[in-house]
Coordinates of C-alpha atoms and ligand atoms in Angstrom, one line a residue:
X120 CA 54.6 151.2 100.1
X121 CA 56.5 148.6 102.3
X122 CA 59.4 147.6 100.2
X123 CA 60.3 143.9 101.0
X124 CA 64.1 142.6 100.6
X125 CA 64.4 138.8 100.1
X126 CA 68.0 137.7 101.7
X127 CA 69.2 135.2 99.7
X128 CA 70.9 132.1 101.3
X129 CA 74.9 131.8 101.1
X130 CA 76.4 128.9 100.7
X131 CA 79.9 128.1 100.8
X132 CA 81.4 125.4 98.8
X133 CA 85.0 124.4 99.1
X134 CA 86.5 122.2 95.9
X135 CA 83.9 123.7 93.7
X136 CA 86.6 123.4 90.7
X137 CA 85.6 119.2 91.5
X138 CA 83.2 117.0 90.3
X139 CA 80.7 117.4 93.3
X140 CA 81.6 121.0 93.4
X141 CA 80.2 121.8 90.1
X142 CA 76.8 120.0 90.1
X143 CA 76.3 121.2 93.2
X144 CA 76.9 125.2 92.5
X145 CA 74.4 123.7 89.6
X146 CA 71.6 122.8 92.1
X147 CA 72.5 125.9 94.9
X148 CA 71.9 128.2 92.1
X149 CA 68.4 126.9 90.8
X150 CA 67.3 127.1 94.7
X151 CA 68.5 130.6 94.8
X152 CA 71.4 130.6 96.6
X153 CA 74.4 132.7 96.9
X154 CA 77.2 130.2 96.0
X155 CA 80.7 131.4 97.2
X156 CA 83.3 128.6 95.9
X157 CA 86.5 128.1 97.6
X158 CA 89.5 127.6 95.5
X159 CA 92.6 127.4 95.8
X160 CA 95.4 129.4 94.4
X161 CA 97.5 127.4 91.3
X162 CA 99.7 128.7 88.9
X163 CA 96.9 127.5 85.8
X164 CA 93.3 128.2 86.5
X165 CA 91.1 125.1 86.0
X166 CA 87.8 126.3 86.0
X167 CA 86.7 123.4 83.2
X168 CA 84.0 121.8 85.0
X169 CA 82.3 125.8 86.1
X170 CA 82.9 127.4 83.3
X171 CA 79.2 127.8 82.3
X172 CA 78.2 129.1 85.6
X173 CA 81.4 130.8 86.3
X174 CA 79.6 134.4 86.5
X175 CA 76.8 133.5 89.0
X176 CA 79.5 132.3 91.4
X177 CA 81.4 134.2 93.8
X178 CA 85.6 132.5 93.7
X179 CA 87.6 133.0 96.4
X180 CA 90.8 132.0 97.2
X181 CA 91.3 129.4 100.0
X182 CA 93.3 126.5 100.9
X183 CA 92.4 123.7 103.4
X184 CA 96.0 123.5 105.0
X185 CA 95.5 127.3 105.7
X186 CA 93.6 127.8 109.1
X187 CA 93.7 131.5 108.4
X188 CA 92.3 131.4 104.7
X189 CA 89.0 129.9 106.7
X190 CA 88.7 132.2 108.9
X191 CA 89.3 135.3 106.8
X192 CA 86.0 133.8 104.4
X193 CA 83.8 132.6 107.6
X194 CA 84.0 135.9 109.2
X195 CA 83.5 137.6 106.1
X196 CA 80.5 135.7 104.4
X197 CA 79.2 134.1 107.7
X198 CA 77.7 131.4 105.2
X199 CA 74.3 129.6 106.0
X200 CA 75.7 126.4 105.0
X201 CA 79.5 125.4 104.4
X202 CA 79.8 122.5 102.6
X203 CA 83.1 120.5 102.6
X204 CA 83.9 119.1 99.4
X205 CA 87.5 119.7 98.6
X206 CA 90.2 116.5 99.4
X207 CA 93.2 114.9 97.7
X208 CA 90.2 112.7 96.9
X209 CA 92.3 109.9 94.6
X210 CA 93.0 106.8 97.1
X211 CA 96.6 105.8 95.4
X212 CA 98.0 109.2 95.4
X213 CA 97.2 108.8 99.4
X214 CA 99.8 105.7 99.6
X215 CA 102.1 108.5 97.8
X216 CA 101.5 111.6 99.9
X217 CA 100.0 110.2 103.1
X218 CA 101.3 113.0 105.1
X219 CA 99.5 115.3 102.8
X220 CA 96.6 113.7 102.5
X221 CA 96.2 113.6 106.2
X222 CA 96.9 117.5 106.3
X223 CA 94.0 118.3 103.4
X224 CA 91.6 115.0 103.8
X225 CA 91.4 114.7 107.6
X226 CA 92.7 117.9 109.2
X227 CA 91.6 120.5 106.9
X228 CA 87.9 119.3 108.3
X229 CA 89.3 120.2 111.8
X230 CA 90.4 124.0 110.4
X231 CA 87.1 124.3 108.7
X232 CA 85.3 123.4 111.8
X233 CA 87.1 125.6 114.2
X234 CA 86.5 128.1 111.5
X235 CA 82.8 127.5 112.4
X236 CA 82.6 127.2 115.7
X237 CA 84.7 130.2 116.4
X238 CA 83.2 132.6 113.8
X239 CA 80.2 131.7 112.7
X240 CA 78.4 128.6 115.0
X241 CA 75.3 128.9 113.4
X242 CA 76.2 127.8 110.0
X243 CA 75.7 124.4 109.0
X244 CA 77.8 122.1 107.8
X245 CA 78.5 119.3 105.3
X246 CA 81.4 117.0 105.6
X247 CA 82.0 115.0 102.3
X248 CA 82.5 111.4 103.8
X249 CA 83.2 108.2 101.5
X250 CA 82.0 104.6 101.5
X251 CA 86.1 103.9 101.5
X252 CA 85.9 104.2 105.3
X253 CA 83.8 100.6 105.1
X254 CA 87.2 99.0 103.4
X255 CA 87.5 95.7 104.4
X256 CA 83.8 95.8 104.9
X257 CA 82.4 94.0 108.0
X258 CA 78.9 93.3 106.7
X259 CA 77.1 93.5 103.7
X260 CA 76.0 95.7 102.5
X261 CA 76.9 98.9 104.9
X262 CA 74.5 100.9 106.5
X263 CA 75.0 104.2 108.9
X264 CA 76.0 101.4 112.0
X265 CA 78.2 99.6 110.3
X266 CA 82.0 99.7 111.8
X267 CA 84.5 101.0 109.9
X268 CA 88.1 99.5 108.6
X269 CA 89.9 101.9 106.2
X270 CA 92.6 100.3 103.8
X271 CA 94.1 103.4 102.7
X272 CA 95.5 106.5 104.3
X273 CA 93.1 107.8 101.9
X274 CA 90.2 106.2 103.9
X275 CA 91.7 106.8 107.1
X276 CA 91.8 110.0 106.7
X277 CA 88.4 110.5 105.7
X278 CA 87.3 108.4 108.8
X279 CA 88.8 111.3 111.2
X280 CA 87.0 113.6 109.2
X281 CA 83.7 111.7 110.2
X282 CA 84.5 111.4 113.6
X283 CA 85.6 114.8 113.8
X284 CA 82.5 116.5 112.6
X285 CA 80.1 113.8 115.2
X286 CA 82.2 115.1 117.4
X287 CA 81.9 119.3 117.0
X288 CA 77.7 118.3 116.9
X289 CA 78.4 116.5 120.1
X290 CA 81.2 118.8 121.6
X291 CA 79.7 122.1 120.8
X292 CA 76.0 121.6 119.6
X293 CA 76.9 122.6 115.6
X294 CA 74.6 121.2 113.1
X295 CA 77.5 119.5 111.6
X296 CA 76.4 116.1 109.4
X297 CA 78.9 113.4 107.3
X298 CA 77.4 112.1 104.3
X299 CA 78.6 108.7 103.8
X300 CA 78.6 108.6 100.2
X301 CA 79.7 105.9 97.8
X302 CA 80.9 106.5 94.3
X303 CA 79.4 108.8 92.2
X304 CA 80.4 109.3 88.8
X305 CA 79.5 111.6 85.9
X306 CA 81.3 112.8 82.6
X307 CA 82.9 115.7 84.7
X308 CA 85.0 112.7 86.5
X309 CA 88.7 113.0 86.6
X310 CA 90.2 110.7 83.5
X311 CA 92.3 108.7 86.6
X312 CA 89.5 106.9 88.4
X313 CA 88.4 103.7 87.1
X314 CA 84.9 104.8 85.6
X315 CA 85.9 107.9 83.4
X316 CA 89.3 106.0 82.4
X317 CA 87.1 103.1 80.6
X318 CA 84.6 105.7 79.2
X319 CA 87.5 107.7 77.8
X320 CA 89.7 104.8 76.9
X321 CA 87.2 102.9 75.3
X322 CA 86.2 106.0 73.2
X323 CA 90.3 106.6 71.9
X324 CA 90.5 103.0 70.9
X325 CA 86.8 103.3 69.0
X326 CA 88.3 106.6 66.8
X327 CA 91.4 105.0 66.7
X328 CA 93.5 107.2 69.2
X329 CA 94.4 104.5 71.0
X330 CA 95.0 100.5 71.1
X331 CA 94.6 99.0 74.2
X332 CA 93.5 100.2 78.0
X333 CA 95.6 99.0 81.0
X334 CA 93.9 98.7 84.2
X335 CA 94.1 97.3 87.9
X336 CA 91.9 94.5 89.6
X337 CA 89.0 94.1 87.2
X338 CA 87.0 92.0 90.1
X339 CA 86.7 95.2 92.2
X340 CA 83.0 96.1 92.8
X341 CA 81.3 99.4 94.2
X342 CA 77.5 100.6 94.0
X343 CA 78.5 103.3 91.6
X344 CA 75.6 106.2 90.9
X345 CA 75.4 109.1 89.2
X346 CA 77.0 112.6 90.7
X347 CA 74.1 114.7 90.1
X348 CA 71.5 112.4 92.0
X349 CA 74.1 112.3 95.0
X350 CA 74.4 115.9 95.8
X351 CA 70.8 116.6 96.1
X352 CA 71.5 114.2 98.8
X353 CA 74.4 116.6 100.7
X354 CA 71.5 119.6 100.5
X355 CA 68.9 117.4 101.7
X356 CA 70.9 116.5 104.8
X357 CA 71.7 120.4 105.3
X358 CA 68.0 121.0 105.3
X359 CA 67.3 118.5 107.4
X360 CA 65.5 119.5 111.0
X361 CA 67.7 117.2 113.0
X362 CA 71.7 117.2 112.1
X363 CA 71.9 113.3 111.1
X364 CA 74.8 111.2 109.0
X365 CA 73.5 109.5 106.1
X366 CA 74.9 106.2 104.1
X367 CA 74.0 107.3 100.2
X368 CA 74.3 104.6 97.5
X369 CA 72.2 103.1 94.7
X370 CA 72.1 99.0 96.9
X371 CA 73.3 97.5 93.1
X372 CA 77.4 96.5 93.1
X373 CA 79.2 96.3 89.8
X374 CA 82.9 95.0 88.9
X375 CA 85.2 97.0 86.9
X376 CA 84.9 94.1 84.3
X377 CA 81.1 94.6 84.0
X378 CA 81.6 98.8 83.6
X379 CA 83.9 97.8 80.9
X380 CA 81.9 95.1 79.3
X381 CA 78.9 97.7 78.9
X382 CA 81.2 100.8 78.0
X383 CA 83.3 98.5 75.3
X384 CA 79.7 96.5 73.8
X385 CA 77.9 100.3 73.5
X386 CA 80.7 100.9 71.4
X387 CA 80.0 97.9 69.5
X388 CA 83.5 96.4 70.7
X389 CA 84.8 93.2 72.6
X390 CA 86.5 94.7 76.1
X391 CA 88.7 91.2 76.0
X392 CA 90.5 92.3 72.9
X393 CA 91.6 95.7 74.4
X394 CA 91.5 95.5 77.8
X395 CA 95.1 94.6 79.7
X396 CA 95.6 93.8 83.2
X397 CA 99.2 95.7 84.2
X398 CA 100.4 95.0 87.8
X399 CA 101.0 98.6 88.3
X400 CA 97.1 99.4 88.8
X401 CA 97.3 96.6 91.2
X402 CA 96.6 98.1 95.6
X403 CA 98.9 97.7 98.4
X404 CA 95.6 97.3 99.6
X405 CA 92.3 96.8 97.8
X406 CA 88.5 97.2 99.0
X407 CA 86.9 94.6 97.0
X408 CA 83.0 95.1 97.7
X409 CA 81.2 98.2 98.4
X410 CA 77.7 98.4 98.5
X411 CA 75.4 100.5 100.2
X412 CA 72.1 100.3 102.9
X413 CA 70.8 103.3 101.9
X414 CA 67.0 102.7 103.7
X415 CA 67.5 105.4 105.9
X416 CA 68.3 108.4 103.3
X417 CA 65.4 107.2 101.0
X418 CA 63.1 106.9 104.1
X419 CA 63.7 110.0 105.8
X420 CA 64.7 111.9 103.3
X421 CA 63.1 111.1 100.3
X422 CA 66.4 110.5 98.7
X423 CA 66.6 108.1 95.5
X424 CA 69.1 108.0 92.6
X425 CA 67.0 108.9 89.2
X426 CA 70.6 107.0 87.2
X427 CA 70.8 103.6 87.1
X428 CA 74.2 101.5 86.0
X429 CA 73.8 101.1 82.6
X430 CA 72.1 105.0 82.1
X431 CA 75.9 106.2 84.2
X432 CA 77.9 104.1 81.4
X433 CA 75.8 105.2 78.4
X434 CA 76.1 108.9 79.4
X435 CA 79.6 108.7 80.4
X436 CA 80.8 107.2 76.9
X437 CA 78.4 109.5 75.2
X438 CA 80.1 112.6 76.3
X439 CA 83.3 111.2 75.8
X440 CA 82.6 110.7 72.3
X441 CA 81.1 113.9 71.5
X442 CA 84.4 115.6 73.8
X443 CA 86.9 113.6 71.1
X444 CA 84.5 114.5 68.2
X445 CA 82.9 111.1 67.5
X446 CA 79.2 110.2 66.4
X447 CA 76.7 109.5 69.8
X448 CA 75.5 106.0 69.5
Ligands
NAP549 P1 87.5 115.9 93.1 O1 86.9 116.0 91.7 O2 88.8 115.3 93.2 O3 87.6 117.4 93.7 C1 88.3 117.7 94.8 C2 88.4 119.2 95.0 O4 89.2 119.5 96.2 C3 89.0 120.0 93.9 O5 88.2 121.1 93.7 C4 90.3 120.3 94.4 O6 90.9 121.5 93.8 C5 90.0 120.6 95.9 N1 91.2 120.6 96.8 C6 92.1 119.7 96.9 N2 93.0 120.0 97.8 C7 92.6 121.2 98.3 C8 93.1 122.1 99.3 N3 94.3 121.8 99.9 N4 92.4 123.2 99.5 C9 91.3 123.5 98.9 N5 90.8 122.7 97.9 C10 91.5 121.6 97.6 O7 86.5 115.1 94.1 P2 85.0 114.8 94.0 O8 84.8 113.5 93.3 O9 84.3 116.1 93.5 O10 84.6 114.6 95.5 C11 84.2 115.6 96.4 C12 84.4 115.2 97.8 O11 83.6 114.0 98.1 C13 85.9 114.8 98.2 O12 86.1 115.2 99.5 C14 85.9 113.3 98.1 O13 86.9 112.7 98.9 C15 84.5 113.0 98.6 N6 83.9 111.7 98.1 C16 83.8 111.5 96.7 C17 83.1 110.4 96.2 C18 83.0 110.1 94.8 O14 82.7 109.0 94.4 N7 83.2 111.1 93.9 C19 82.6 109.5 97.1 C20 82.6 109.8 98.5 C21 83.3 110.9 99.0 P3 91.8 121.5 92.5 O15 90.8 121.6 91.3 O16 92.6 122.7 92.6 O17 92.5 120.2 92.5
G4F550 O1 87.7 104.7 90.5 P1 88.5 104.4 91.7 O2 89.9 105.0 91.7 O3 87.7 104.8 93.0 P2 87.8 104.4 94.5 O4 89.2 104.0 94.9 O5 86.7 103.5 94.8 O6 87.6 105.8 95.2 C1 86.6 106.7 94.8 O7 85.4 106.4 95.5 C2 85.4 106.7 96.9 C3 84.1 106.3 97.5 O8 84.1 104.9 97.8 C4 85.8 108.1 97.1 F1 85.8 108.4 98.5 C5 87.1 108.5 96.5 O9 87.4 109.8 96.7 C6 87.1 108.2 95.0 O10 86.1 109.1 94.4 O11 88.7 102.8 91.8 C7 87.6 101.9 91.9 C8 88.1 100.5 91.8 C9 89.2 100.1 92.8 O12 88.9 98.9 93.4 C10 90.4 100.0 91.9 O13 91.4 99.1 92.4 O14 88.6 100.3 90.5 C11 89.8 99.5 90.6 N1 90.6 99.7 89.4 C12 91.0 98.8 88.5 N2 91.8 99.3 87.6 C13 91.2 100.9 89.1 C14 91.9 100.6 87.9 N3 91.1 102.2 89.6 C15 91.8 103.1 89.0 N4 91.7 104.4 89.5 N5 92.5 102.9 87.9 C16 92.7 101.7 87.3 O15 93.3 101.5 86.3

């Protein structure tokens, strides 16, 4: 009887404890992958957003500012596809530590890279790129072309990162791609960006845990989506036949006031009587506009969102209200 061995495919993700991480060990694991998920080492384990899955993934310790800690898990799981999630990913802690956030956000791409091409060449790989590169955005709205003009050291960094990985496909023939990806939120979003701190606060002040929620600049807009839809979008470019960059968005921009009007009326409250403007949310340097071209994802790729604005809000505030013990609306 011939006895035939299916090899599974091995992916590794770095900042799999992170939003992006976890749906995306969600979707490697219903295509049957391997999922090894870079973490690294801290003195309390915050495995919140795995948990569930926790036993079909294989943790390992790594750090981006660790060129060895790379190299150790390349050679040793010589992964089909690396995918580069991890980041200090929060744009005003990158005016606070900009030298670290250089270190993690742009070089640690570098170390992964060399990693790769020294190890391992055939394995593809993923860089997590952000519509924050656009920043002071040159046209609207941004497509794949579109020149970039970071306003944070944040976005900087994250445009090295891009330029970095174009240049290992170019220098050395990798399949190396940079999604260009514009927000993407989900109830798994950390409580300090914009979207999950209305959700949340607006679901405190409902049970009466809380009075009033002080923000930044409410006139802000970005095409936000929904984190699920976008990392279908990272293993679709991975899967790809040619290694190409991709802009990934939903086309539709929102302000900050309009996520907090709909989050605040589902609730069946007024976001005027609550919500307080307090300087110290307020840039150095804002990006006021971000929305995406994303034609040539949905074209080549298939790609499309399945979450529109108002479905992201409504699921955002339901979990919160189910996390703090309340009734879904
Ligand atoms: P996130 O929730 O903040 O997750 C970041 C992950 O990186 C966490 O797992 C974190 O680990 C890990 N990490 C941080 N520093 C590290 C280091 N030195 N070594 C190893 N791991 C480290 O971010 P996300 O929203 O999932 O975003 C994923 C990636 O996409 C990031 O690169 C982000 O910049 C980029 N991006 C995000 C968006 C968006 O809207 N979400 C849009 C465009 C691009 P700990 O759990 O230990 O902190
Ligand atoms: O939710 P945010 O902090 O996200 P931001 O800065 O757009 O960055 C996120 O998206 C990027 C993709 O474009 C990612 F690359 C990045 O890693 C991250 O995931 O802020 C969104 C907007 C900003 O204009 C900000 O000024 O909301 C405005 N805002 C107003 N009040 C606030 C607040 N943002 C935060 N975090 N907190 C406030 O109180």
């Amino acid at each position: 009887m011939i006895q035939c061995r299916v090899t599974k495919k091995k992916a590794l993700v770095t900042g799999i404890t992170g939003q992006d991480g976890s749906y995306l060990a969600e979707l490697l694991l219903t295509k049957g992958y391997r999922v090894i998920g870079m973490m690294r080492r801290s003195s309390v384990v915050t495995f919140e957003r795995i948990q569930h899955i926790q036993d079909q993934i294989d943790i390992i310790q790594g750090d981006l500012h660790d060129q060895s800690s790379l190299m150790d898990l390349i050679e040793k799981y010589k992964p089909d596809e690396v995918y580069n999630l991890a980041a200090q990913s929060f744009v005003p802690t990158s005016w606070n530590q900009p030298v670290l956030t250089g270190e993690v956000t742009a070089l640690g791409v570098t170390r992964m890279l060399e990693a790769i091409r020294l190890l391992s060449p055939q394995t593809r790989f993923y860089q997590a790129s952000s519509s924050e590169m656009f920043g002071k955005v040159r046209e609207v709205p941004q497509r794949e072309t579109t020149p970039f003009y970071p306003r944070s050291p944040y976005g900087v960094a994250k445009v090295y990162g891009h330029w970095i990985t174009v240049n290992y496909r170019e220098s050395y023939n990798l399949f190396a791609v940079s999604g260009i990806l514009f927000n993407h939120e989900s109830p798994r979003r950390g409580t300090e960006f914009v979207t999950r701190k209305i959700s949340y606060g607006a679901v405190r002040i409902k049970l009466g845990l809380a009075k009033e929620l002080r923000l930044g600049n409410l006139d802000a807009r970005r095409d936000w989506g929904f984190a699920g839809d976008y990392v279908e979008a990272m293993w679709q470019m991975l899967n790809n036949e040619t290694p190409e960059d991709f802009v990934v968005g939903t086309g539709e921009p929102h302000s900050v006031r309009e996520f907090c009007d709909q989050a605040f009326a589902y609730l069946d409250m007024d976001y005027h009587d609550y919500v307080i403007q307090d300087q110290r949310f307020i840039r150095p340097a804002e990006v006021d506009m971000l929305v995406a071209d994303s034609s040539r994802v949905r074209k080549t790729l298939g790609w499309a969102p399945r979450i529109d604005f108002t479905g992201l809000v409504e699921m955002m505030v339901d979990a919160d209200l189910k996390r703090l013990g309340g009734e879904v609306t």
